[in-house]
mmCIF file of C-alpha atoms and ligand atoms in Angstrom:
data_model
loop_
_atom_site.group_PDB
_atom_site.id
_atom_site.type_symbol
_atom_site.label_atom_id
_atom_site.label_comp_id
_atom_site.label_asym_id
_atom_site.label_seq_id
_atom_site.Cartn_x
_atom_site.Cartn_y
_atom_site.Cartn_z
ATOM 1 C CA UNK A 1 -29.112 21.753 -20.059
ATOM 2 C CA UNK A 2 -32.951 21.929 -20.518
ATOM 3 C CA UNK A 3 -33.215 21.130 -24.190
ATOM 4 C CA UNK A 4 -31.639 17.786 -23.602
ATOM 5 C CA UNK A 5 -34.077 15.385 -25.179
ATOM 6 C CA UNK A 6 -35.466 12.517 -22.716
ATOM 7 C CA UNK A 7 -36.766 9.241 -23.094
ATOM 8 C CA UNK A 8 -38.276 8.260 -25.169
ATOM 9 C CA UNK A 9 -35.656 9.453 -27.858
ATOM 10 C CA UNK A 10 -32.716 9.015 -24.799
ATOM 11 C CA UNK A 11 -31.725 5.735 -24.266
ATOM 12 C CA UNK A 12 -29.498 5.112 -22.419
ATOM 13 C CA UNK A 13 -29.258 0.827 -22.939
ATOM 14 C CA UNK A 14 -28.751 2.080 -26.558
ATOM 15 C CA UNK A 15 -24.711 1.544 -26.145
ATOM 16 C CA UNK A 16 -25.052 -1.206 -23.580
ATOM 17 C CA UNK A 17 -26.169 -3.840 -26.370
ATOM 18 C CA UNK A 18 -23.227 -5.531 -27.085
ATOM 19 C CA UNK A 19 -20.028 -6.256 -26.207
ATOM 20 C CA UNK A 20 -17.996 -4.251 -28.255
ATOM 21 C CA UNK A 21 -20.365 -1.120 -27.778
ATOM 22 C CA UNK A 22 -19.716 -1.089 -24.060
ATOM 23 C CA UNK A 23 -15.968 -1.216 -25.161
ATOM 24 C CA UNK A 24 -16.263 1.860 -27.007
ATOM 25 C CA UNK A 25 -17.869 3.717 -24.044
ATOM 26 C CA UNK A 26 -16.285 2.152 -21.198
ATOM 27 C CA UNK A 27 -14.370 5.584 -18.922
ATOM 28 C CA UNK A 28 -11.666 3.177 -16.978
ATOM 29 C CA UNK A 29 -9.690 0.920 -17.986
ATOM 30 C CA UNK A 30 -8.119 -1.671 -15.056
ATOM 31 C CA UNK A 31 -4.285 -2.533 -16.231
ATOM 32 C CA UNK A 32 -1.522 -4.632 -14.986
ATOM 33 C CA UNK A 33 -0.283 -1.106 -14.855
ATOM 34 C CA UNK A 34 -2.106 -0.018 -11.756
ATOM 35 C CA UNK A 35 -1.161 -2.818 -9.274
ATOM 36 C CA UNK A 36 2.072 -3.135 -7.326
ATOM 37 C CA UNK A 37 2.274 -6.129 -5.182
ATOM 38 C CA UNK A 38 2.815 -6.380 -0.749
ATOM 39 C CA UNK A 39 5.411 -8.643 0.194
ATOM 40 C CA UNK A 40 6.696 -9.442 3.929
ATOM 41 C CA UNK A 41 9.944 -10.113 3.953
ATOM 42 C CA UNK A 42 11.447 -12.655 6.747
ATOM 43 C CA UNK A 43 15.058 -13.143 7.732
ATOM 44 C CA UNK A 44 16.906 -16.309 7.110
ATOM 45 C CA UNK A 45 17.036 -18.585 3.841
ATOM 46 C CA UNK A 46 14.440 -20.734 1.957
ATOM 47 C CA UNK A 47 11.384 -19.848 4.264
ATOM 48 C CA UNK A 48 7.603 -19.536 2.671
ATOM 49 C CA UNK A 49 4.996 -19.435 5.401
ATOM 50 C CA UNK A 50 1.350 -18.746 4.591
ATOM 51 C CA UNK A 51 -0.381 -15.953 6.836
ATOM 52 C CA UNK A 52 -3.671 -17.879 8.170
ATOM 53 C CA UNK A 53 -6.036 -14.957 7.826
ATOM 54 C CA UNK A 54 -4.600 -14.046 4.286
ATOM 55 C CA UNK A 55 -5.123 -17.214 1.398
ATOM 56 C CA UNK A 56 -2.235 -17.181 -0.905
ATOM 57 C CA UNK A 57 0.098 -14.704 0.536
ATOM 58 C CA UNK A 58 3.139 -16.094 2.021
ATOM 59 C CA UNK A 59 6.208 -14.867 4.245
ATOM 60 C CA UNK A 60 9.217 -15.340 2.523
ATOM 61 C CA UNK A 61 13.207 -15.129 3.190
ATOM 62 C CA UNK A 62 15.431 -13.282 0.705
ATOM 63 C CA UNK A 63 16.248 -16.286 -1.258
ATOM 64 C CA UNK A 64 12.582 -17.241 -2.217
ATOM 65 C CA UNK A 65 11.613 -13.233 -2.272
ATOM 66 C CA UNK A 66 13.793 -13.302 -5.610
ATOM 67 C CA UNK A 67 12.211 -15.868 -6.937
ATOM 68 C CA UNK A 68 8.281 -13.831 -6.360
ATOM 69 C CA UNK A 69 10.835 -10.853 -8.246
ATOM 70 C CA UNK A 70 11.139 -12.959 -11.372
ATOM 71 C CA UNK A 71 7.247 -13.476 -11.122
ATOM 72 C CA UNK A 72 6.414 -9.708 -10.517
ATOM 73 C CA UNK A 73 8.553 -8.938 -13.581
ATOM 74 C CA UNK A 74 7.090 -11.657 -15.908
ATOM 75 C CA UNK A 75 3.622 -9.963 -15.389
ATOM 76 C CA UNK A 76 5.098 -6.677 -15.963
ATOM 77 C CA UNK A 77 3.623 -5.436 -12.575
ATOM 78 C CA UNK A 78 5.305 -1.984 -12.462
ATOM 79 C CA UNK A 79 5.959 -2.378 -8.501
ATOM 80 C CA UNK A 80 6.622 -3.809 -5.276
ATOM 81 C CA UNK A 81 5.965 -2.788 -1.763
ATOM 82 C CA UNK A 82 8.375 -4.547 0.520
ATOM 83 C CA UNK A 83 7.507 -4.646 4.729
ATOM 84 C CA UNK A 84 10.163 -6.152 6.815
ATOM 85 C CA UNK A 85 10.251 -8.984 9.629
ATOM 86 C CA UNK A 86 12.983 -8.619 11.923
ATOM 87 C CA UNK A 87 14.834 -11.166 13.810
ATOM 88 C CA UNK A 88 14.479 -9.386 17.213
ATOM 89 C CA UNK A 89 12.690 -6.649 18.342
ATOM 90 C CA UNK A 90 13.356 -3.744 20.927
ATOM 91 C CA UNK A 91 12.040 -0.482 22.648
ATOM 92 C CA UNK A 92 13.489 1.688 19.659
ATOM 93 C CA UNK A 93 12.948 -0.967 16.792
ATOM 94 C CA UNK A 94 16.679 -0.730 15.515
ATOM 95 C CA UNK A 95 16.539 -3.737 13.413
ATOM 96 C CA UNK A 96 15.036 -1.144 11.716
ATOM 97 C CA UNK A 97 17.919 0.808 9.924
ATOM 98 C CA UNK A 98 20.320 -2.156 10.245
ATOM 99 C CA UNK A 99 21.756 -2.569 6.727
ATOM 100 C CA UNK A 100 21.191 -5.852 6.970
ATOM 101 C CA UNK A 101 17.994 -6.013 7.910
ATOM 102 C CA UNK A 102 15.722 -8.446 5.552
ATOM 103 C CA UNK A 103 14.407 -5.303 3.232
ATOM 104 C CA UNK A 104 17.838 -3.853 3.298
ATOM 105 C CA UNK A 105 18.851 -6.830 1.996
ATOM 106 C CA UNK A 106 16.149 -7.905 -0.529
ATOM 107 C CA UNK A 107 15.922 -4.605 -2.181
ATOM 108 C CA UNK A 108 19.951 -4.870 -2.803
ATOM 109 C CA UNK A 109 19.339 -8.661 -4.469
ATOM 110 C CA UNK A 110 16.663 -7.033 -6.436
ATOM 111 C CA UNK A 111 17.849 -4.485 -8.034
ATOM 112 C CA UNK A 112 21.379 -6.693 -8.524
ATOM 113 C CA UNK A 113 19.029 -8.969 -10.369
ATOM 114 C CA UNK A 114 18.105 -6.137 -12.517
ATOM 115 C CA UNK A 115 14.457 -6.059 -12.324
ATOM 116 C CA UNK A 116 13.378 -2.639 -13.618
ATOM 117 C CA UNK A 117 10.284 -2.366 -12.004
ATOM 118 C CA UNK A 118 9.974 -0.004 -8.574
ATOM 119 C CA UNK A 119 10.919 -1.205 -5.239
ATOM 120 C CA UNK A 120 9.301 0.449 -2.628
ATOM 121 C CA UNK A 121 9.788 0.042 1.311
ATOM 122 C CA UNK A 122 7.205 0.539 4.183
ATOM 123 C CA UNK A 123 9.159 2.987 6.584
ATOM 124 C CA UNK A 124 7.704 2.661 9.880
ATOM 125 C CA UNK A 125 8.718 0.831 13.067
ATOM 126 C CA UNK A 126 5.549 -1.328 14.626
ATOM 127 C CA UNK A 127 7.155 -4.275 12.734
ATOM 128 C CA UNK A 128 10.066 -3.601 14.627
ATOM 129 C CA UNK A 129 9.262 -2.954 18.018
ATOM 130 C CA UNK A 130 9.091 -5.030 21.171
ATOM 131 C CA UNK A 131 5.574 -2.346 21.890
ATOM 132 C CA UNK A 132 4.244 -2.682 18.527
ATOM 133 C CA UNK A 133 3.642 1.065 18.058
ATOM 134 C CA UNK A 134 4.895 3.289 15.306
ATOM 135 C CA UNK A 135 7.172 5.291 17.643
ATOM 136 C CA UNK A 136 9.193 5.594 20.348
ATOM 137 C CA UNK A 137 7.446 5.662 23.825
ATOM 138 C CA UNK A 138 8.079 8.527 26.696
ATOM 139 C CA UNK A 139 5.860 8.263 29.806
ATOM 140 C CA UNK A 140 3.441 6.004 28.157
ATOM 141 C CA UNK A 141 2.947 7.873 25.440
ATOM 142 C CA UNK A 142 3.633 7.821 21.514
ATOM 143 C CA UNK A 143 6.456 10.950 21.594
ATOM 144 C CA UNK A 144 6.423 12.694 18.196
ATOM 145 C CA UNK A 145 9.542 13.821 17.652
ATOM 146 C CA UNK A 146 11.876 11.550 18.960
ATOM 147 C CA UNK A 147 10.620 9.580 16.657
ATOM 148 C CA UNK A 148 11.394 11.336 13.826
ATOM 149 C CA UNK A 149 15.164 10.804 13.617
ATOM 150 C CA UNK A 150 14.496 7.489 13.504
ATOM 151 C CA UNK A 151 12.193 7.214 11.189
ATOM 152 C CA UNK A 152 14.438 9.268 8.890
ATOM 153 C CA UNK A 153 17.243 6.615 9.574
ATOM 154 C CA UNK A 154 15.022 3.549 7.980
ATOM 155 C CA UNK A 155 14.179 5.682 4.734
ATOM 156 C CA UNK A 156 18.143 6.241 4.048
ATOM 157 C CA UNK A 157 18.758 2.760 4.549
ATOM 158 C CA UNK A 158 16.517 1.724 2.254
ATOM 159 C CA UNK A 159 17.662 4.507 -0.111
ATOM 160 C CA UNK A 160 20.911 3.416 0.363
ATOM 161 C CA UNK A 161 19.833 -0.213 -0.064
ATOM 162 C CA UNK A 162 18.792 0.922 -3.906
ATOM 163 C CA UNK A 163 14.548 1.240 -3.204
ATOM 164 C CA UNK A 164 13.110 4.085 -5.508
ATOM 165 C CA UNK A 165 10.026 5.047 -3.297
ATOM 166 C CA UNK A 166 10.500 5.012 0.624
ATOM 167 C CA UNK A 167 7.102 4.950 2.337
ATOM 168 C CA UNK A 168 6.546 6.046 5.496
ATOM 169 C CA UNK A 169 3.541 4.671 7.295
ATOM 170 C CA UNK A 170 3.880 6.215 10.453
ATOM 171 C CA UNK A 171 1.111 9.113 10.758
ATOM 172 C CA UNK A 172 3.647 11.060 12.950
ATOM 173 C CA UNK A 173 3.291 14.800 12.135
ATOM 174 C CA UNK A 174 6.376 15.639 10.495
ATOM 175 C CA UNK A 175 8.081 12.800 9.300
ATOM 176 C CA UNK A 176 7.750 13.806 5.323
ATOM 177 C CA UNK A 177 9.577 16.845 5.427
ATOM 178 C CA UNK A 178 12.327 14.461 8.362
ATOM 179 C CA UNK A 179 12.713 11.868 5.639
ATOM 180 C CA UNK A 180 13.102 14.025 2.744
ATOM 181 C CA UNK A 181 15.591 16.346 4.584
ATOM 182 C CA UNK A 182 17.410 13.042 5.767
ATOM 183 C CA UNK A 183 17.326 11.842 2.370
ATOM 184 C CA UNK A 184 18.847 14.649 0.593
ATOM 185 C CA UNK A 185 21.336 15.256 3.373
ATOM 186 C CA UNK A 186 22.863 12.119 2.572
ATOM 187 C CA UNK A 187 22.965 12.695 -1.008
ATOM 188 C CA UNK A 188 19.536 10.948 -2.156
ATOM 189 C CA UNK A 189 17.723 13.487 -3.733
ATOM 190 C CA UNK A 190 16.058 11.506 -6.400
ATOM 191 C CA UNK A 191 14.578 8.894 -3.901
ATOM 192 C CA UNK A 192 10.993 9.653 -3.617
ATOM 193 C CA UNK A 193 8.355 9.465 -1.155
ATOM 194 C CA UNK A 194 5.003 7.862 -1.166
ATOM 195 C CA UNK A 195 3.429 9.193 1.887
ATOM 196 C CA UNK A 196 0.995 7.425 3.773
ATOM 197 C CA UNK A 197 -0.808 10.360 3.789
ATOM 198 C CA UNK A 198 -4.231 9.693 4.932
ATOM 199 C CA UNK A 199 -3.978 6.871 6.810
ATOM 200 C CA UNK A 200 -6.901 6.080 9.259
ATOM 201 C CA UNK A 201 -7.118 3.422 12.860
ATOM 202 C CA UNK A 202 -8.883 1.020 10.392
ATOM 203 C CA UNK A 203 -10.458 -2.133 11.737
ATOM 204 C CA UNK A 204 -9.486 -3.572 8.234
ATOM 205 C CA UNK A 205 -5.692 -3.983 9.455
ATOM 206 C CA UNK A 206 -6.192 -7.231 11.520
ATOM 207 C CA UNK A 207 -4.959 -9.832 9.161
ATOM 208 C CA UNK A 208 -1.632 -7.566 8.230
ATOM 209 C CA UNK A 209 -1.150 -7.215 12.142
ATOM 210 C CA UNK A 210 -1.175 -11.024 11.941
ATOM 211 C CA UNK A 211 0.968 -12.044 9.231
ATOM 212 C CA UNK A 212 3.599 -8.851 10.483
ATOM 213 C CA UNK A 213 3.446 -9.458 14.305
ATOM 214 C CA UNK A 214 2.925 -5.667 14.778
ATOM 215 C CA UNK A 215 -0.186 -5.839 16.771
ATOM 216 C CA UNK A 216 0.373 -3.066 19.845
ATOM 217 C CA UNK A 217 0.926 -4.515 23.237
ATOM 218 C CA UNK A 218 -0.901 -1.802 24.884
ATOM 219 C CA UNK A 219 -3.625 0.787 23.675
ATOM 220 C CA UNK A 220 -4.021 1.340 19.939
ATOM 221 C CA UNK A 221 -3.196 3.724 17.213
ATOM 222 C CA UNK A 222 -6.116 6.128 17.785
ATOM 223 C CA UNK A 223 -3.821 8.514 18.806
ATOM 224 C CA UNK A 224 -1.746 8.724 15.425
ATOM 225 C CA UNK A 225 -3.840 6.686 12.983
ATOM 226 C CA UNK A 226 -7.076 9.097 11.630
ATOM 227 C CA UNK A 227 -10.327 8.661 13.060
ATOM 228 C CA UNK A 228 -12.476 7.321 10.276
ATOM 229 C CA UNK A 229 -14.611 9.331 9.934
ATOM 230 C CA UNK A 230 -12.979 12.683 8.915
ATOM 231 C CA UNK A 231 -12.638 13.628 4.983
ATOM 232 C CA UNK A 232 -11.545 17.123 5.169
ATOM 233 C CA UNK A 233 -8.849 16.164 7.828
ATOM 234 C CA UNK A 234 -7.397 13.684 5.065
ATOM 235 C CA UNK A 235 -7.166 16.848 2.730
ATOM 236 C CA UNK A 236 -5.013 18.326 5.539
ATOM 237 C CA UNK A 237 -2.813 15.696 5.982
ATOM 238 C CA UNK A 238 -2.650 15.540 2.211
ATOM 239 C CA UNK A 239 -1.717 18.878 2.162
ATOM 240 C CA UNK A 240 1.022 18.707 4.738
ATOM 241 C CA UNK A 241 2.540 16.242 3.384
ATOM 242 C CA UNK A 242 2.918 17.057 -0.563
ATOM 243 C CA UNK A 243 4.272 20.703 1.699
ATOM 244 C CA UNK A 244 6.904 18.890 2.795
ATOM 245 C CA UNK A 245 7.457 16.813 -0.306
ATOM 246 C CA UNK A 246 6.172 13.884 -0.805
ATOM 247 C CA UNK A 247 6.255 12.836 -4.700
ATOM 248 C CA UNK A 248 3.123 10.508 -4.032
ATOM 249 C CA UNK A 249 0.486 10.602 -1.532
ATOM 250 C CA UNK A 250 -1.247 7.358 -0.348
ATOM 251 C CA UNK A 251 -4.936 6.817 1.134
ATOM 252 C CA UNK A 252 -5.897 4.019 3.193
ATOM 253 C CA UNK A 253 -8.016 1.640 3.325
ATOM 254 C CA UNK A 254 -8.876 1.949 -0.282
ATOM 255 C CA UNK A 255 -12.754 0.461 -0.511
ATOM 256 C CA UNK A 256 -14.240 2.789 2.668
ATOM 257 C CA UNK A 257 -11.990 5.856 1.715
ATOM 258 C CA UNK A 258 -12.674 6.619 -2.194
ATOM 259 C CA UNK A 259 -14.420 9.337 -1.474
ATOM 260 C CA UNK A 260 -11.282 10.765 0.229
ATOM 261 C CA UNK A 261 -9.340 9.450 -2.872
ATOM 262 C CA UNK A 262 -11.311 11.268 -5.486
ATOM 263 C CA UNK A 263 -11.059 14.774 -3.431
ATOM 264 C CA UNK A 264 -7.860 14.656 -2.955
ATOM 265 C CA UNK A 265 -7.454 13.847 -6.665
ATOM 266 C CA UNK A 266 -9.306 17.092 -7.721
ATOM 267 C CA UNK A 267 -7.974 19.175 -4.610
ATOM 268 C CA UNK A 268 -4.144 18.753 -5.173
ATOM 269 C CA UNK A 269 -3.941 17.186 -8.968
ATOM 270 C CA UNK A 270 -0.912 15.160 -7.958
ATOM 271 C CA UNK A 271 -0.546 11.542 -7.913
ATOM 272 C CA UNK A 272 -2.423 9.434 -5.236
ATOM 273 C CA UNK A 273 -2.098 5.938 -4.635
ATOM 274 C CA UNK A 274 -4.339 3.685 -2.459
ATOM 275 C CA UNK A 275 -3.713 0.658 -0.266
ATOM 276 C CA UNK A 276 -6.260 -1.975 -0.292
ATOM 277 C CA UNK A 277 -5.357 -3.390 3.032
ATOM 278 C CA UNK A 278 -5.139 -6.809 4.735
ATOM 279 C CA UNK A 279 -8.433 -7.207 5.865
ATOM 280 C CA UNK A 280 -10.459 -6.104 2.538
ATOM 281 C CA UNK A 281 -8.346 -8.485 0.975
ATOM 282 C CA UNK A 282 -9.530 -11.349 4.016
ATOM 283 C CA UNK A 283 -13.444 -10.539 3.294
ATOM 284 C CA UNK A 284 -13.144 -11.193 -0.475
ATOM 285 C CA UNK A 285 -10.862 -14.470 0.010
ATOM 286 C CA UNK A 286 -13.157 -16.099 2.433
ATOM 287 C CA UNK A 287 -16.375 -15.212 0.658
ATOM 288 C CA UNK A 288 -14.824 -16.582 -2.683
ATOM 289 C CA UNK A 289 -13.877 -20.052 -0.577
ATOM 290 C CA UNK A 290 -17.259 -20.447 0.457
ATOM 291 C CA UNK A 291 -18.736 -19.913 -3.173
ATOM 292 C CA UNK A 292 -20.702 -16.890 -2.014
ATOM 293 C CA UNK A 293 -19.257 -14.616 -4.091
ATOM 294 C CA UNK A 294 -17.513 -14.644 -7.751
ATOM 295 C CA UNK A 295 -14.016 -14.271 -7.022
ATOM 296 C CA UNK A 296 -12.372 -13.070 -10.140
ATOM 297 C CA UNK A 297 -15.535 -10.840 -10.860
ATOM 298 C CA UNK A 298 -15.550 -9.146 -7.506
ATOM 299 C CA UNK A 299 -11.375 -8.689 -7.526
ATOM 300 C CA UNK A 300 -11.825 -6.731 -10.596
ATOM 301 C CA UNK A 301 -14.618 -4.605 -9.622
ATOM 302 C CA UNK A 302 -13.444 -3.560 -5.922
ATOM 303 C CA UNK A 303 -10.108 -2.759 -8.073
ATOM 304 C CA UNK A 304 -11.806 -1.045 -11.106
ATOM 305 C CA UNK A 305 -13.842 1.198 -8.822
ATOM 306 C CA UNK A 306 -10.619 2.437 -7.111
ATOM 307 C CA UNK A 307 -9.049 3.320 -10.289
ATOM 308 C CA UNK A 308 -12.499 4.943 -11.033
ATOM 309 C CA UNK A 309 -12.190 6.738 -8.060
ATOM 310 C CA UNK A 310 -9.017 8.509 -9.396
ATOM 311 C CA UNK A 311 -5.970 6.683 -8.470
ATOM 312 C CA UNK A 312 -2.761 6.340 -10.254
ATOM 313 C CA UNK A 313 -2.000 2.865 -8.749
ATOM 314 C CA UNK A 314 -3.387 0.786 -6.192
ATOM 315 C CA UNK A 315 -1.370 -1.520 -3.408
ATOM 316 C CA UNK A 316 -2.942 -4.832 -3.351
ATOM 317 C CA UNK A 317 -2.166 -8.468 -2.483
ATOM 318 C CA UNK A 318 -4.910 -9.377 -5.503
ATOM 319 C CA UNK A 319 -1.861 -7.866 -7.606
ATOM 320 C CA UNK A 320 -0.517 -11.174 -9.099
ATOM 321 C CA UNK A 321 -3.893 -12.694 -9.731
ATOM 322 C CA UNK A 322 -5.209 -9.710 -11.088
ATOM 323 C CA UNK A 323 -2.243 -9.292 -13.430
ATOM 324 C CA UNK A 324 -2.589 -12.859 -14.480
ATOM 325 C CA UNK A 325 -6.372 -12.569 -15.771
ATOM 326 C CA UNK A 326 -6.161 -9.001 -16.857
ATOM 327 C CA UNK A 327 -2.951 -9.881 -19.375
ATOM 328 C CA UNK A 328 -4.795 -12.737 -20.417
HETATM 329 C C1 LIG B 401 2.574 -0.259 9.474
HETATM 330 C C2 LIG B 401 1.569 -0.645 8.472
HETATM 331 C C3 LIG B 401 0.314 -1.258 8.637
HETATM 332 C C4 LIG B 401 -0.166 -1.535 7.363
HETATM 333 C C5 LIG B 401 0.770 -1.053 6.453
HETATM 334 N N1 LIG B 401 1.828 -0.484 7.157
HETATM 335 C C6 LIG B 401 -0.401 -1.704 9.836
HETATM 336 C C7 LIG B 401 -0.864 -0.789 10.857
HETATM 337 O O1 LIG B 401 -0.807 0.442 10.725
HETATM 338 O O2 LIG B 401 -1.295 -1.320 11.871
HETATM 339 C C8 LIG B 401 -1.463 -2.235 7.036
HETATM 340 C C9 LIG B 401 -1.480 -2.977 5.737
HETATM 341 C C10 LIG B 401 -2.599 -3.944 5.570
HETATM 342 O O3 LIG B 401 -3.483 -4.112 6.431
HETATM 343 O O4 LIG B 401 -2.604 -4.603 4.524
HETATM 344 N N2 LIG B 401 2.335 0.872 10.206
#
């Protein structure tokens, strides 16, 4: 509008004075509400072991994974995203679907416990295979739909198991519409699914690939994973995937994809999630341990600008320490 007045009668610093004028204003607000909280999940009992590249995140065994629960409930954090380490691993990465498997497992104890906040489980197979990739392999290759059974066969275990989102992290065309056909076939239609929607061959996955041995032996997830950097791609895949119904639709990274967040937020109007991954989680550990950057300050920010960016919650491994200060 032209008759907008400008300075000097606009000022802007006006409602930046104080304290409680900049609480009046303020357009996000950063809750407990928005976090849910990673967790690898080892086999065996009474087992914590710290991942090098990853300050204050831990392994843990069933047992001690109960024990996080009663944490992650005390600071009403509304979720938890559960990734599983096997015991062995093979070509097809059946450990997999075993129903005793260490998510199978923990997401059973949890919900006996009778935590009510959401237990959601990483469906994919790197963790699980001797090859490290996402699928199964045929002449050297990543094969796409082979791999989609399988896939299928880890989300109704974990449905069965009692987890309310199953999350496929795959990026192999298809899976959505395998899983949720899988799903309801065997009588789970109000399990949802939290896509991994836009999910690019990110650099910023190092330390995860550390603490969950799922580094690939040969090659890399190029061929699967998105190239970085492609926006209107992501919309596809966002597309393709609510199409086949997903109830949630996930972008990651978080920090170097917000623009793809806030698209797809005004594209599709549905819920999207982002992961702030492993390795954006390393950069603002180390920098805090050296005193070259304000810890706390900087956690809330990176967080507070992916809200901002339009997500309805945000995966993080900050999640307990966040909580903590922000309920405080
Ligand atoms: C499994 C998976 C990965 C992450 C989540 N699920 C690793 C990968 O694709 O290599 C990364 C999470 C993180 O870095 O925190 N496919």
């Amino acid at each position: 509008m032209t008759d907008q007045p400008g300075f000097p009668m606009l000022r802007l610093r006006r409602l930046r004075r104080t304290e409680a004028l900049r609480r009046l204003v303020r357009e996000t607000a950063l809750t407990a509400d928005d976090l849910v909280m990673p967790y690898f999940v080892l086999p065996g009992r009474g087992r914590r072991e710290p991942v090098p590249s990853m300050p204050g995140v831990e392994r843990v065994s069933g047992d001690e994974l109960l024990k996080e629960a009663d944490r992650v409930a005390a600071l009403r954090l509304p979720g938890v995203l559960l990734f599983g380490l096997p015991s062995r691993k093979d070509a097809r990465g059946s450990e997999a679907w075993d129903e005793r498997g260490p998510v199978q497992r923990a997401v059973r104890e949890i919900k006996r416990r009778g935590h009510g906040f959401a237990v959601m489980t990483d469906v994919c197979l790197c963790e699980y295979t001797t090859h490290g990739h996402c699928g199964v392999i045929r002449g050297g290759e990543i094969a796409n739909d082979p791999t989609l059974p399988l896939l299928a066969r880890v989300a109704v275990s974990h449905a069965r198991a009692g987890a309310d989102l199953v999350a496929p992290s795959d990026m192999i065309d298809g899976r959505v519409g395998a899983v949720r056909a899988a799903l309801d076939r065997a009588g789970f239609q109000s399990t949802g699914i939290l896509a991994y929607a836009a999910k690019y061959a990110s650099a910023f996955y190092g330390p995860f690939r550390e603490a969950a041995g799922s580094t690939p032996q040969f090659g890399d997830r190029r061929g699967y994973q998105m190239d970085p950097p492609n926006a209107d791609e992501a919309l596809r895949e966002i597309a393709a995937d609510l199409a086949e119904g997903a109830d949630v639709v996930m972008v990651k990274p978080a920090l170097a994809y917000l623009d793809v967040v806030r698209r797809a937020r005004e594209r599709f109007g549905v819920p999207v999630a982002a992961y702030s991954v492993s390795g954006e989680y390393a950069m603002l550990k180390a920098a805090g341990a050296r005193g070259w950057i304000d810890e706390p300050r900087a956690m809330l920010e990176m967080l507070t600008g992916i809200k901002r960016a339009g997500t309805s919650f945000i995966i993080t491994y900050h999640a307990k320490d966040a909580a903590k200060l922000l309920r405080s």
